[in-house]
Structure formats: C-alpha cells, structure tokens
Amino acid sequence: MFTKKSLENVFNGDIIGKEIIFFDSISSTNDKAFEIGRKRGNSEGIVIIADTQTKGRGRLGRSWISPPGVNLYFTILLKPTLPQEEISILPLIISVAVVNAVRNNTGLKAAIKWPNDILMNGRKTGGILMEMKSAGGKITLLAVGIGINVNMHEDMVPEDIRPFTTSLSVEADRPVDRAGLLGEVLAEMEKTYKILLNGDKRALINEWHGLNSTIGKKVAVRCQDRVISGIAEGINDRGGLIVRLPEGEFETVNAGDVTMLHN
Ligand code: BTN
C-alpha cells in the first residue's frame, strides 16, 4: 500500500522529485498540480501522486480509469525554458523516459504508439496527458500527467476498452512494485529532461524512433472530424505524424488517435 512516508524519498533529483506530494484520493493529479503550482513560486519538479482519481483525464477528452491500490497516477510540474513551438515534442520525449523505466524495472518490452501511448503486445498500459497554462504568449506552467496500469486486473477494466487495455502485472504474470517503478520513471525523466534542456532534442527523437511501434505501418489516424489512412512515414521536429496517403502525397497530423491496419 502507498503511504506518504514510503513515497517521500522514492527519487529526489536535481530537478525532478524535489518534493513528492501524496494524496489518497483526488479528482485529477493534473488539476492538483496546477493548484499547487499557482501557489508556489518555484514549483518545477514537484510531483503530485494519488492512489486513486475520481476524475482522471485522458487525451482527446477521454476519461482515465483510476481504481485505488493498483496503478500509478502522477503529475510532474515543469517550467521549461524552451520556445513554445518546441513544447509539443515534450510528451513524445517523456514517453521515451516512461518506456525506458518500464523496460529497466520489469524487463517487459514496452513500446510507444504515436504520439505517446505506452503499449505492451499492442495493448495500452500507460499514457501521458500534458496540459499547460500560459500568459502573454509564454508558458507559465506545464503539468505532465502520467498514468501507468501497473497491477490492474482485467476485470477492473470496463468491458468496452478491455480488448485494448492491459497492465504490467498481467503482461509479466507477477505483481510489480509501484513505488520502485515510480522511482525509475522519475530518474529517467530527470535524465531525459536534462538532455532536452541541453539542446539535444535530436538524440531523443532518434530514441523515440527506436522504441516506437507505429512508423512504417499502415495506419488510420482519427483526428477531429475525419480519418486519414496511409503509411506512417515518420515524425517531424514538433512530434507531428507524417502519413503517406494512397495517392502518394504526405499529410502531417498534430493530434489524433492511431489504429494499426493490417495489410
Ligand atoms: C492518455 O489518454 O493516454 C493519457 C492518460 C493520462 C492519465 C494520467 S493519470 C495522472 C494524470 N492525471 C490525469 O487526470 N490524467 C493523467
């Protein structure tokens, strides 16, 4: 069971994890992070974690199922000094840190589905929701929310998403220590974030390429009110997905949901 004490020292980096704030139950760790970030002068690196969320949010307006006692739901506050146009690549880069942490901690071969879904054997086991506050064209606060299905049993998952959802314990066939995995994710985040701040975005994009399961595949991308089908050719510097359409031209999608199509 998570306790305030057991989490306080799970990872204390130069930037990430200088303070870890635990709640048994809150609406969403992203909301709590903004609330705390607004009150604190220097909030970069603070981690807010909850055992359960009553209104966990996913990408594209979806909800994120957040039962107690089994998974990881946490948000890291960042104030990157990066130009705003570079911020869109950040969730992809964070997915590199999460996948590396899962691989190191469990030995499971987790992969990334564009843009930042964490998959095991084609099923979702984690996701990232980055939200931001800005003023006068400048980002004042970034909340990087990470959800990882760690020890969630299949019967805790609503039936409609059960075929597409899994957890690390289901895949590994053994329980996974949540606090140990959290420490590993924060350590990888610190490493990755420092590389980004040092200007080596290219190395991280290359690493994303090495860990992703989307590029080179035939895909359908649902974006806003339409679906684009074609071959996923690569990503651009802002993390957009470049799709080669059947007629040969290219289209770049900035946000959407990918389904793999079988030939
Ligand atoms: C996705 O849809 O793939 C993103 C899921 C992100 C879920 C996490 S759980 C912690 C944080 N708080 C939220 O309400 N959402 C994110």
XYZ file of N, CA and C and ligand atoms in Angstrom:
805
model
N 0.846 -1.210 0.000
C 0.000 0.000 0.000
C 0.877 1.254 0.000
N 0.475 2.260 -0.761
C 1.194 3.538 -0.778
C 0.996 4.267 0.543
N 2.061 4.852 1.062
C 1.910 5.771 2.189
C 2.728 7.008 1.853
N 2.394 8.115 2.547
C 3.122 9.367 2.357
C 4.621 9.122 2.572
N 4.922 8.382 3.658
C 6.315 8.133 4.038
C 7.053 7.312 2.968
N 6.366 6.265 2.453
C 7.050 5.363 1.508
C 7.371 6.065 0.190
N 6.691 7.177 -0.098
C 6.888 7.828 -1.387
C 7.813 9.031 -1.341
N 7.980 9.578 -0.117
C 8.735 10.834 0.001
C 10.126 10.764 -0.609
N 10.796 9.632 -0.421
C 12.188 9.541 -0.885
C 12.387 8.590 -2.047
N 11.333 8.398 -2.816
C 11.413 7.432 -3.902
C 12.425 7.887 -4.972
N 12.505 9.189 -5.207
C 13.549 9.761 -6.075
C 13.623 11.260 -5.820
N 14.793 11.742 -5.499
C 14.968 13.179 -5.317
C 16.098 13.636 -6.222
N 15.748 14.123 -7.411
C 16.770 14.561 -8.363
C 17.094 16.037 -8.201
N 17.984 16.539 -9.078
C 18.314 17.976 -9.046
C 17.085 18.780 -9.450
N 16.302 18.235 -10.390
C 15.125 18.960 -10.875
C 13.841 18.230 -10.469
N 13.767 16.960 -10.862
C 12.523 16.202 -10.672
C 12.494 15.538 -9.286
N 11.360 15.664 -8.614
C 11.169 14.946 -7.353
C 11.732 15.657 -6.150
N 11.975 16.977 -6.273
C 12.499 17.681 -5.087
C 11.444 17.669 -3.971
N 10.189 17.481 -4.370
C 9.117 17.296 -3.400
C 8.100 16.343 -4.014
N 7.670 15.365 -3.232
C 6.656 14.429 -3.730
C 5.459 14.517 -2.797
N 4.315 14.903 -3.356
C 3.134 15.148 -2.524
C 2.094 14.079 -2.829
N 1.718 13.335 -1.794
C 0.828 12.188 -1.989
C -0.584 12.464 -1.470
N -1.569 12.016 -2.232
C -2.973 12.095 -1.824
C -3.585 10.699 -1.975
N -4.438 10.335 -1.016
C -5.145 9.049 -1.171
C -6.085 9.121 -2.361
N -6.874 10.207 -2.404
C -7.874 10.324 -3.472
C -8.082 11.789 -3.839
N -7.938 12.099 -5.126
C -8.248 13.459 -5.605
C -8.922 13.350 -6.969
N -9.419 14.465 -7.472
C -10.129 14.400 -8.756
C -9.139 14.008 -9.859
N -8.081 14.814 -10.021
C -7.070 14.527 -11.049
C -5.752 15.124 -10.572
N -4.673 14.376 -10.710
C -3.371 14.901 -10.250
C -2.963 16.121 -11.091
N -3.425 16.209 -12.350
C -3.103 17.397 -13.159
C -3.760 18.643 -12.558
N -5.031 18.532 -12.135
C -5.716 19.686 -11.528
C -4.998 20.101 -10.247
N -4.661 19.117 -9.429
C -3.993 19.409 -8.152
C -2.638 20.066 -8.417
N -1.959 19.599 -9.466
C -0.637 20.151 -9.795
C -0.762 21.638 -10.129
N -1.759 22.008 -10.936
C -1.934 23.426 -11.273
C -2.264 24.243 -10.020
N -3.084 23.658 -9.153
C -3.458 24.356 -7.913
C -2.201 24.631 -7.073
N -1.350 23.612 -6.949
C -0.125 23.760 -6.155
C 0.853 24.691 -6.879
N 0.957 24.532 -8.192
C 1.882 25.356 -8.982
C 1.557 26.842 -8.906
N 0.265 27.151 -8.851
C -0.145 28.565 -8.777
C 0.262 29.198 -7.458
N 0.258 28.353 -6.394
C 0.550 28.887 -5.056
C 2.052 29.000 -4.782
N 2.844 28.176 -5.468
C 4.277 28.121 -5.168
C 5.075 28.940 -6.160
N 6.105 29.601 -5.702
C 6.979 30.356 -6.585
C 7.755 29.433 -7.502
N 8.548 28.556 -6.919
C 9.365 27.664 -7.722
C 8.846 26.235 -7.611
N 7.959 25.880 -8.530
C 7.303 24.571 -8.407
C 7.896 23.533 -9.355
N 8.877 23.929 -10.160
C 9.397 22.966 -11.142
C 9.946 21.726 -10.438
N 9.493 20.567 -10.925
C 9.995 19.305 -10.384
C 9.144 18.697 -9.289
N 8.133 19.444 -8.811
C 7.251 18.878 -7.785
C 6.414 17.769 -8.425
N 6.261 16.657 -7.691
C 5.476 15.526 -8.187
C 4.239 15.366 -7.308
N 3.097 15.276 -7.945
C 1.843 15.058 -7.218
C 1.358 13.665 -7.596
N 1.121 12.839 -6.597
C 0.712 11.457 -6.884
C -0.528 11.110 -6.069
N -1.400 10.302 -6.652
C -2.614 9.901 -5.932
C -2.789 8.390 -6.055
N -3.367 7.794 -5.006
C -3.650 6.358 -5.072
C -4.851 6.093 -5.975
N -5.796 7.055 -5.991
C -6.934 6.937 -6.898
C -7.373 8.325 -7.345
N -7.967 8.413 -8.530
C -8.502 9.681 -9.029
C -9.999 9.493 -9.288
N -10.778 10.498 -8.923
C -12.225 10.391 -9.152
C -12.608 10.941 -10.521
N -11.728 11.791 -11.096
C -11.995 12.321 -12.442
C -10.722 12.322 -13.271
N -10.076 11.166 -13.357
C -8.843 11.054 -14.140
C -9.138 11.368 -15.603
N -8.266 12.152 -16.211
C -8.485 12.552 -17.608
C -7.468 11.905 -18.533
N -7.925 11.552 -19.743
C -7.024 11.053 -20.770
C -6.928 12.053 -21.898
N -6.187 11.718 -22.935
C -6.093 12.587 -24.114
C -7.429 12.625 -24.833
N -7.599 13.623 -25.683
C -8.741 13.753 -26.581
C -10.079 13.691 -25.838
N -10.095 14.288 -24.634
C -11.340 14.414 -23.869
C -11.842 13.123 -23.237
N -11.000 12.094 -23.225
C -11.458 10.829 -22.642
C -11.231 10.826 -21.140
N -11.854 9.847 -20.450
C -11.547 9.709 -19.027
C -10.473 8.622 -18.874
N -9.812 8.643 -17.714
C -8.745 7.668 -17.453
C -9.141 6.867 -16.223
N -9.349 5.580 -16.401
C -9.824 4.799 -15.257
C -8.715 4.714 -14.202
N -9.121 4.997 -12.952
C -8.120 5.185 -11.898
C -8.503 4.473 -10.608
N -8.661 3.128 -10.641
C -9.027 2.421 -9.411
C -7.920 2.510 -8.351
N -8.290 2.409 -7.054
C -7.284 2.526 -5.992
C -6.445 1.257 -5.819
N -5.251 1.453 -5.260
C -4.444 0.322 -4.791
C -3.666 -0.440 -5.848
N -3.775 -0.049 -7.123
C -3.157 -0.894 -8.150
C -2.208 -0.187 -9.130
N -2.517 1.058 -9.487
C -1.793 1.699 -10.599
C -0.979 2.909 -10.149
N -0.352 3.563 -11.112
C 0.343 4.830 -10.851
C -0.388 5.962 -11.565
N -0.717 7.028 -10.816
C -1.292 8.257 -11.381
C -0.505 9.406 -10.778
N 0.281 10.102 -11.594
C 1.069 11.198 -11.031
C 1.306 12.279 -12.068
N 1.630 13.470 -11.550
C 1.878 14.624 -12.419
C 3.163 15.298 -11.980
N 3.975 15.663 -12.972
C 5.221 16.378 -12.691
C 5.046 17.799 -13.202
N 5.349 18.764 -12.345
C 5.266 20.175 -12.757
C 6.582 20.591 -13.388
N 6.498 21.228 -14.567
C 7.709 21.698 -15.249
C 7.528 23.149 -15.673
N 8.633 23.859 -15.744
C 8.619 25.225 -16.285
C 9.751 25.325 -17.284
N 9.633 24.641 -18.418
C 10.775 24.588 -19.329
C 11.064 25.930 -19.977
N 12.338 26.192 -20.150
C 12.744 27.449 -20.792
C 12.875 27.228 -22.290
N 12.033 26.358 -22.834
C 12.107 26.035 -24.255
C 11.151 26.942 -25.009
N 11.439 27.232 -26.297
C 10.470 28.004 -27.068
C 9.146 27.238 -27.158
N 8.050 27.994 -27.185
C 6.728 27.367 -27.157
C 6.550 26.315 -28.259
N 7.157 26.597 -29.452
C 6.963 25.648 -30.554
C 7.684 24.317 -30.308
N 8.584 24.301 -29.329
C 9.278 23.032 -29.035
C 8.549 22.208 -27.982
N 7.555 22.824 -27.350
C 6.884 22.148 -26.248
C 6.085 20.935 -26.733
N 5.604 20.986 -27.984
C 4.745 19.898 -28.458
C 5.479 18.563 -28.570
N 6.788 18.606 -28.629
C 7.560 17.355 -28.727
C 7.735 16.716 -27.334
N 7.499 17.522 -26.294
C 7.783 17.064 -24.928
C 7.060 15.760 -24.527
N 5.742 15.610 -24.802
C 5.094 14.353 -24.400
C 5.704 13.138 -25.089
N 6.181 13.305 -26.323
C 6.812 12.169 -27.016
C 8.115 11.803 -26.314
N 8.839 12.839 -25.912
C 10.121 12.618 -25.255
C 9.915 11.991 -23.869
N 8.823 12.404 -23.218
C 8.526 11.822 -21.904
C 8.138 10.344 -22.055
N 7.488 10.009 -23.176
C 7.146 8.595 -23.369
C 8.414 7.749 -23.509
N 9.489 8.339 -23.999
C 10.773 7.622 -24.065
C 11.236 7.293 -22.638
N 11.127 8.280 -21.748
C 11.542 8.062 -20.356
C 10.680 6.980 -19.701
N 9.373 7.018 -19.960
C 8.474 6.039 -19.323
C 8.775 4.628 -19.837
N 8.938 4.500 -21.151
C 9.204 3.164 -21.710
C 10.548 2.629 -21.208
N 11.563 3.487 -21.169
C 12.859 3.021 -20.653
C 12.734 2.571 -19.203
N 11.957 3.314 -18.410
C 11.781 2.950 -16.997
C 11.056 1.607 -16.877
N 10.004 1.424 -17.675
C 9.261 0.159 -17.624
C 10.179 -0.999 -18.030
N 10.958 -0.782 -19.082
C 11.871 -1.848 -19.542
C 12.913 -2.181 -18.469
N 13.527 -1.131 -17.873
C 14.558 -1.367 -16.846
C 13.972 -2.060 -15.629
N 12.770 -1.620 -15.231
C 12.204 -2.077 -13.974
C 11.571 -3.463 -14.070
N 10.990 -3.777 -15.226
C 10.225 -5.033 -15.321
C 10.818 -6.013 -16.330
N 11.653 -5.515 -17.214
C 12.177 -6.385 -18.283
C 11.187 -6.555 -19.426
N 9.984 -5.952 -19.295
C 8.983 -6.086 -20.363
C 9.357 -5.192 -21.538
N 9.086 -5.665 -22.742
C 9.439 -4.895 -23.945
C 8.324 -3.920 -24.309
N 8.104 -2.916 -23.465
C 7.071 -1.914 -23.756
C 7.479 -1.116 -24.984
N 6.482 -0.589 -25.700
C 6.754 0.199 -26.906
C 5.861 1.440 -26.911
N 6.172 2.371 -27.837
C 5.396 3.615 -27.922
C 4.539 3.590 -29.175
N 3.247 3.901 -29.018
C 2.405 4.153 -30.189
C 2.240 5.659 -30.295
N 2.434 6.197 -31.509
C 2.344 7.651 -31.683
C 1.053 8.186 -31.108
N 1.072 9.307 -30.382
C 2.276 10.075 -30.087
C 3.001 9.598 -28.829
N 2.216 9.175 -27.814
C 2.888 8.840 -26.550
C 2.143 7.782 -25.745
N 1.475 6.862 -26.417
C 0.822 5.754 -25.706
C 1.868 4.692 -25.386
N 1.760 4.122 -24.199
C 2.686 3.047 -23.820
C 1.949 1.719 -24.028
N 2.514 0.876 -24.869
C 1.841 -0.373 -25.231
C 2.645 -1.586 -24.796
N 1.900 -2.660 -24.512
C 2.515 -3.980 -24.336
C 1.732 -4.933 -25.224
N 2.409 -5.603 -26.113
C 1.747 -6.521 -27.044
C 0.540 -5.882 -27.719
N 0.687 -4.629 -28.123
C -0.370 -3.937 -28.851
C -1.494 -3.384 -27.991
N -1.424 -3.585 -26.670
C -2.491 -3.071 -25.803
C -1.967 -1.958 -24.910
N -2.836 -1.030 -24.598
C -2.377 0.156 -23.872
C -2.144 -0.147 -22.390
N -0.981 0.281 -21.903
C -0.696 0.097 -20.472
C -0.260 1.405 -19.823
N -0.228 2.480 -20.603
C 0.109 3.772 -19.994
C -0.110 4.903 -20.972
N -0.256 6.110 -20.424
C -0.458 7.276 -21.279
C 0.007 8.551 -20.598
N 0.146 9.590 -21.396
C 0.658 10.874 -20.911
C -0.295 11.981 -21.338
N -0.670 12.814 -20.394
C -1.526 13.965 -20.707
C -0.804 15.227 -20.254
N -0.290 15.975 -21.234
C 0.402 17.224 -20.892
C -0.560 18.396 -21.071
N -0.688 19.195 -20.021
C -1.552 20.379 -20.090
C -0.731 21.587 -19.678
N -1.094 22.774 -20.205
C -0.268 23.939 -19.873
C -1.077 25.180 -19.568
N -0.459 26.073 -18.800
C -1.016 27.408 -18.564
C -0.042 28.384 -19.203
N -0.582 29.388 -19.875
C 0.314 30.386 -20.453
C -0.245 31.787 -20.243
N 0.630 32.747 -20.316
C 0.230 34.156 -20.182
C 1.122 34.975 -21.090
N 0.521 35.880 -21.845
C 1.285 36.749 -22.748
C 2.133 35.964 -23.732
N 1.599 34.833 -24.226
C 2.319 34.038 -25.220
C 3.435 33.190 -24.627
N 3.578 33.210 -23.292
C 4.645 32.418 -22.664
C 4.030 31.336 -21.786
N 4.675 30.173 -21.784
C 4.178 29.107 -20.920
C 4.603 29.389 -19.491
N 3.625 29.396 -18.586
C 3.961 29.677 -17.196
C 4.069 28.380 -16.393
N 3.342 27.358 -16.811
C 3.355 26.100 -16.061
C 2.934 24.935 -16.949
N 3.664 23.849 -16.833
C 3.308 22.634 -17.576
C 3.024 21.518 -16.581
N 1.907 20.833 -16.788
C 1.600 19.672 -15.951
C 1.723 18.437 -16.832
N 2.673 17.573 -16.501
C 2.867 16.346 -17.267
C 2.266 15.206 -16.456
N 1.072 14.777 -16.864
C 0.360 13.725 -16.133
C 0.657 12.366 -16.748
N 1.028 11.431 -15.894
C 1.391 10.090 -16.373
C 0.523 9.053 -15.655
N -0.094 8.191 -16.426
C -0.863 7.089 -15.852
C -0.278 5.785 -16.346
N 0.006 4.865 -15.420
C 0.537 3.557 -15.829
C -0.319 2.467 -15.164
N -0.844 1.561 -15.993
C -1.595 0.424 -15.456
C -0.571 -0.579 -14.945
N -0.444 -0.668 -13.633
C 0.643 -1.485 -13.064
C 0.131 -2.861 -12.631
N -0.774 -2.878 -11.650
C -1.255 -4.170 -11.142
C -2.757 -4.344 -11.352
N -3.306 -3.630 -12.309
C -4.756 -3.660 -12.524
C -5.156 -4.982 -13.177
N -6.108 -5.658 -12.551
C -6.616 -6.916 -13.089
C -7.607 -6.615 -14.216
N -7.683 -7.528 -15.167
C -8.573 -7.319 -16.327
C -10.004 -6.978 -15.946
N -10.508 -7.617 -14.863
C -11.918 -7.369 -14.534
C -12.170 -5.998 -13.922
N -11.106 -5.210 -13.697
C -11.287 -3.821 -13.226
C -11.479 -2.869 -14.406
N -11.296 -3.377 -15.623
C -11.341 -2.535 -16.820
C -12.745 -2.613 -17.436
N -13.361 -1.468 -17.746
C -14.677 -1.508 -18.390
C -14.627 -2.365 -19.664
N -15.719 -3.097 -19.887
C -15.731 -4.078 -20.980
C -15.390 -3.490 -22.352
N -15.868 -2.236 -22.607
C -15.668 -1.673 -23.945
C -14.197 -1.424 -24.274
N -13.353 -1.192 -23.260
C -11.929 -0.956 -23.577
C -11.031 -2.144 -23.195
N -11.666 -3.210 -22.668
C -10.880 -4.362 -22.213
C -10.000 -4.989 -23.308
N -10.510 -5.113 -24.537
C -9.662 -5.746 -25.568
C -8.415 -4.931 -25.914
N -8.430 -3.620 -25.585
C -7.297 -2.753 -25.980
C -6.426 -2.352 -24.793
N -6.742 -2.890 -23.615
C -6.093 -2.414 -22.393
C -5.394 -3.562 -21.675
N -4.238 -3.269 -21.102
C -3.566 -4.292 -20.298
C -2.838 -3.617 -19.143
N -2.163 -4.399 -18.326
C -1.349 -3.821 -17.244
C -0.030 -4.581 -17.191
N 0.936 -3.994 -16.510
C 2.264 -4.619 -16.456
C 2.206 -5.973 -15.752
N 1.388 -6.083 -14.688
C 1.338 -7.360 -13.958
C 0.684 -8.451 -14.803
N -0.322 -8.069 -15.599
C -0.948 -9.066 -16.492
C 0.099 -9.561 -17.487
N 0.883 -8.632 -18.027
C 1.881 -9.000 -19.050
C 3.048 -9.784 -18.458
N 3.448 -9.414 -17.223
C 4.615 -10.070 -16.616
C 4.210 -11.316 -15.842
N 2.905 -11.449 -15.585
C 2.368 -12.557 -14.800
C 2.940 -12.577 -13.372
N 3.116 -11.390 -12.821
C 3.549 -11.242 -11.421
C 3.257 -9.810 -10.998
N 3.115 -9.570 -9.683
C 2.878 -8.186 -9.258
C 4.123 -7.326 -9.488
N 3.907 -6.044 -9.726
C 5.020 -5.098 -9.953
C 4.967 -4.048 -8.843
N 6.140 -3.745 -8.259
C 6.207 -2.779 -7.153
C 6.008 -1.356 -7.686
N 4.907 -0.731 -7.246
C 4.566 0.590 -7.795
C 5.573 1.667 -7.414
N 6.016 1.651 -6.149
C 6.945 2.703 -5.701
C 8.286 2.578 -6.427
N 8.745 1.343 -6.620
C 10.010 1.117 -7.334
C 9.919 1.620 -8.766
N 8.786 1.353 -9.407
C 8.605 1.791 -10.798
C 8.517 3.315 -10.861
N 7.821 3.914 -9.887
C 7.726 5.389 -9.863
C 9.122 6.000 -9.781
N 9.962 5.452 -8.873
C 11.327 5.965 -8.722
C 12.092 5.878 -10.033
N 11.926 4.777 -10.733
C 12.613 4.568 -12.009
C 12.123 5.567 -13.069
N 10.805 5.809 -13.115
C 10.265 6.761 -14.105
C 10.810 8.163 -13.811
N 10.831 8.546 -12.543
C 11.307 9.898 -12.204
C 12.798 10.037 -12.541
N 13.565 8.983 -12.286
C 15.002 9.029 -12.607
C 15.200 9.155 -14.123
N 14.434 8.410 -14.898
C 14.539 8.502 -16.367
C 14.081 9.867 -16.866
N 13.042 10.402 -16.207
C 12.538 11.732 -16.576
C 13.613 12.797 -16.379
N 14.290 12.697 -15.244
C 15.340 13.669 -14.923
C 16.435 13.625 -16.004
N 16.851 12.389 -16.340
C 17.916 12.196 -17.330
C 17.487 12.789 -18.683
N 16.275 12.440 -19.097
C 15.762 12.855 -20.405
C 15.557 14.366 -20.467
N 14.998 14.928 -19.407
C 14.707 16.366 -19.372
C 16.005 17.176 -19.452
N 17.044 16.671 -18.791
C 18.336 17.381 -18.836
C 18.907 17.340 -20.262
N 18.758 16.204 -20.937
C 19.249 16.103 -22.326
C 18.519 17.127 -23.192
N 17.195 17.241 -22.988
C 16.394 18.190 -23.769
C 16.822 19.631 -23.492
N 17.012 19.954 -22.214
C 17.408 21.322 -21.855
C 18.796 21.654 -22.395
N 19.628 20.613 -22.544
C 20.968 20.834 -23.105
C 20.956 20.956 -24.618
N 19.772 20.868 -25.221
C 19.636 21.125 -26.653
C 19.764 19.901 -27.531
N 19.771 18.683 -26.938
C 19.956 17.509 -27.779
C 18.636 16.796 -28.082
N 17.700 17.588 -28.572
C 16.381 17.048 -28.911
C 16.493 15.920 -29.942
N 17.404 16.084 -30.904
C 17.552 15.116 -31.997
C 17.834 13.707 -31.453
N 18.730 13.620 -30.443
C 19.070 12.310 -29.876
C 17.828 11.658 -29.277
N 16.962 12.481 -28.662
C 15.761 11.935 -28.016
C 14.730 11.510 -29.059
N 14.638 12.280 -30.147
C 13.711 11.891 -31.220
C 14.179 10.568 -31.838
N 15.493 10.423 -31.988
C 16.023 9.157 -32.513
C 15.680 7.998 -31.580
N 15.765 8.282 -30.266
C 15.437 7.235 -29.301
C 13.950 6.888 -29.393
N 13.114 7.920 -29.566
C 11.667 7.673 -29.743
C 11.462 6.732 -30.931
N 12.176 6.995 -32.035
C 12.059 6.157 -33.235
C 12.390 4.697 -32.915
N 13.442 4.514 -32.128
C 13.884 3.153 -31.794
C 12.895 2.403 -30.915
N 12.038 3.135 -30.204
C 11.113 2.486 -29.259
C 9.678 2.438 -29.767
N 9.417 3.054 -30.939
C 8.019 3.173 -31.373
C 7.579 1.980 -32.230
N 6.247 1.755 -32.217
C 5.706 0.630 -32.986
C 4.768 1.121 -34.097
N 4.810 2.420 -34.428
C 3.867 2.991 -35.396
C 4.495 3.210 -36.773
N 5.729 3.729 -36.773
C 6.340 4.148 -38.040
C 6.598 2.935 -38.947
N 6.241 3.111 -40.224
C 6.413 2.020 -41.182
C 5.155 1.183 -41.338
N 4.168 1.417 -40.461
C 2.948 0.606 -40.508
C 1.840 1.311 -41.279
N 0.889 0.498 -41.722
C -0.318 1.038 -42.346
C -1.258 1.439 -41.201
N -1.678 2.703 -41.213
C -2.458 3.208 -40.065
C -3.704 3.974 -40.519
N -4.648 4.074 -39.590
C -5.772 5.009 -39.743
C -5.647 5.969 -38.572
N -5.634 7.272 -38.854
C -5.499 8.253 -37.775
C -6.795 9.047 -37.678
N -7.448 8.928 -36.511
C -8.678 9.697 -36.297
C -8.277 11.054 -35.729
N -8.557 12.122 -36.475
C -8.220 13.441 -35.967
C -9.411 14.364 -36.201
N -9.824 15.011 -35.133
C -11.028 15.846 -35.141
C -12.185 15.112 -35.813
N -12.636 15.602 -36.988
C -13.850 15.014 -37.548
C -13.571 14.105 -38.740
N -12.301 13.682 -38.923
C -12.051 12.817 -40.083
C -11.007 11.751 -39.772
N -10.904 10.814 -40.675
C -9.933 9.729 -40.508
C -9.014 9.726 -41.726
N -7.704 9.706 -41.456
C -6.718 9.684 -42.539
C -6.065 8.300 -42.534
N -6.024 7.661 -43.695
C -5.379 6.339 -43.762
C -4.172 6.396 -44.690
N -3.151 5.664 -44.323
C -1.941 5.633 -45.153
C -0.811 4.969 -44.390
N 0.406 5.215 -44.863
C 1.583 4.640 -44.201
C 2.192 5.704 -43.290
N 2.434 5.344 -42.011
C 3.099 6.264 -41.085
C 4.570 6.330 -41.476
N 4.988 7.506 -41.985
C 6.338 7.632 -42.548
C 7.369 8.084 -41.522
N 6.928 8.883 -40.549
C 7.882 9.396 -39.565
C 7.246 10.516 -38.768
N 8.055 11.176 -37.930
C 7.545 12.336 -37.194
C 8.397 13.548 -37.556
N 7.794 14.728 -37.454
C 8.577 15.945 -37.694
C 9.151 16.470 -36.367
N 9.836 17.595 -36.424
C 10.525 18.123 -35.236
C 9.584 18.529 -34.108
N 8.303 18.683 -34.445
C 7.334 19.054 -33.403
C 6.534 17.859 -32.911
N 6.883 16.672 -33.397
C 6.197 15.461 -32.945
C 4.993 15.100 -33.793
N 4.710 15.872 -34.849
C 3.578 15.550 -35.729
C 3.849 14.278 -36.519
N 2.782 13.506 -36.790
C 2.930 12.253 -37.536
C 2.769 12.519 -39.030
N 3.779 12.088 -39.806
C 3.740 12.266 -41.264
C 3.168 10.988 -41.881
N 2.041 11.145 -42.590
C 1.367 9.985 -43.185
C 1.459 10.084 -44.708
N 1.854 8.997 -45.370
C 1.851 8.959 -46.837
C 0.516 8.387 -47.292
N -0.246 9.215 -47.993
C -1.587 8.837 -48.422
C -1.503 7.899 -49.635
N -2.583 7.159 -49.931
C -2.530 6.182 -51.035
C -2.132 6.820 -52.365
N -2.480 8.100 -52.565
C -2.136 8.765 -53.835
C -0.680 9.223 -53.860
N 0.036 9.073 -52.763
C 1.460 9.392 -52.745
C 1.811 10.695 -52.045
N 0.823 11.585 -51.827
C 1.190 12.824 -51.138
C 1.245 12.594 -49.621
N 1.812 13.605 -48.915
C 2.021 13.463 -47.473
C 1.107 14.405 -46.699
N 0.673 13.953 -45.547
C -0.110 14.827 -44.668
C 0.443 14.676 -43.250
N 0.563 15.813 -42.532
C 1.074 15.748 -41.162
C -0.067 15.981 -40.180
N -0.163 15.098 -39.196
C -1.222 15.169 -38.192
C -0.591 15.546 -36.859
N -1.152 16.575 -36.207
C -0.554 17.016 -34.941
C -1.152 16.351 -33.711
N -2.427 15.962 -33.802
C -3.050 15.278 -32.661
C -4.057 14.289 -33.208
N -4.124 13.132 -32.600
C -5.085 12.145 -33.077
C -4.851 10.803 -32.437
N -5.604 9.842 -32.926
C -5.590 8.522 -32.355
C -5.300 7.517 -33.470
N -4.261 6.730 -33.300
C -3.832 5.822 -34.371
C -4.412 4.411 -34.172
N -4.906 3.831 -35.246
C -5.237 2.408 -35.251
C -4.351 1.758 -36.309
N -3.746 0.642 -35.941
C -2.918 -0.072 -36.920
C -3.847 -0.842 -37.861
N -3.564 -0.770 -39.141
C -4.359 -1.522 -40.116
C -3.527 -2.696 -40.598
N -4.189 -3.814 -40.799
C -3.433 -4.966 -41.304
C -3.554 -5.004 -42.814
N -2.457 -5.323 -43.462
C -2.473 -5.336 -44.937
C -3.344 -6.469 -45.473
C -3.942 9.143 -22.356
O -5.131 9.284 -22.674
O -3.241 8.319 -22.947
C -3.346 9.955 -21.255
C -3.674 9.409 -19.890
C -3.075 10.227 -18.771
C -3.572 9.789 -17.415
C -2.847 10.486 -16.299
S -3.149 9.761 -14.731
C -2.341 11.087 -13.949
C -2.751 12.347 -14.677
N -3.993 12.859 -14.143
C -4.983 12.802 -15.030
O -6.164 13.174 -14.827
N -4.538 12.284 -16.179
C -3.131 11.961 -16.118
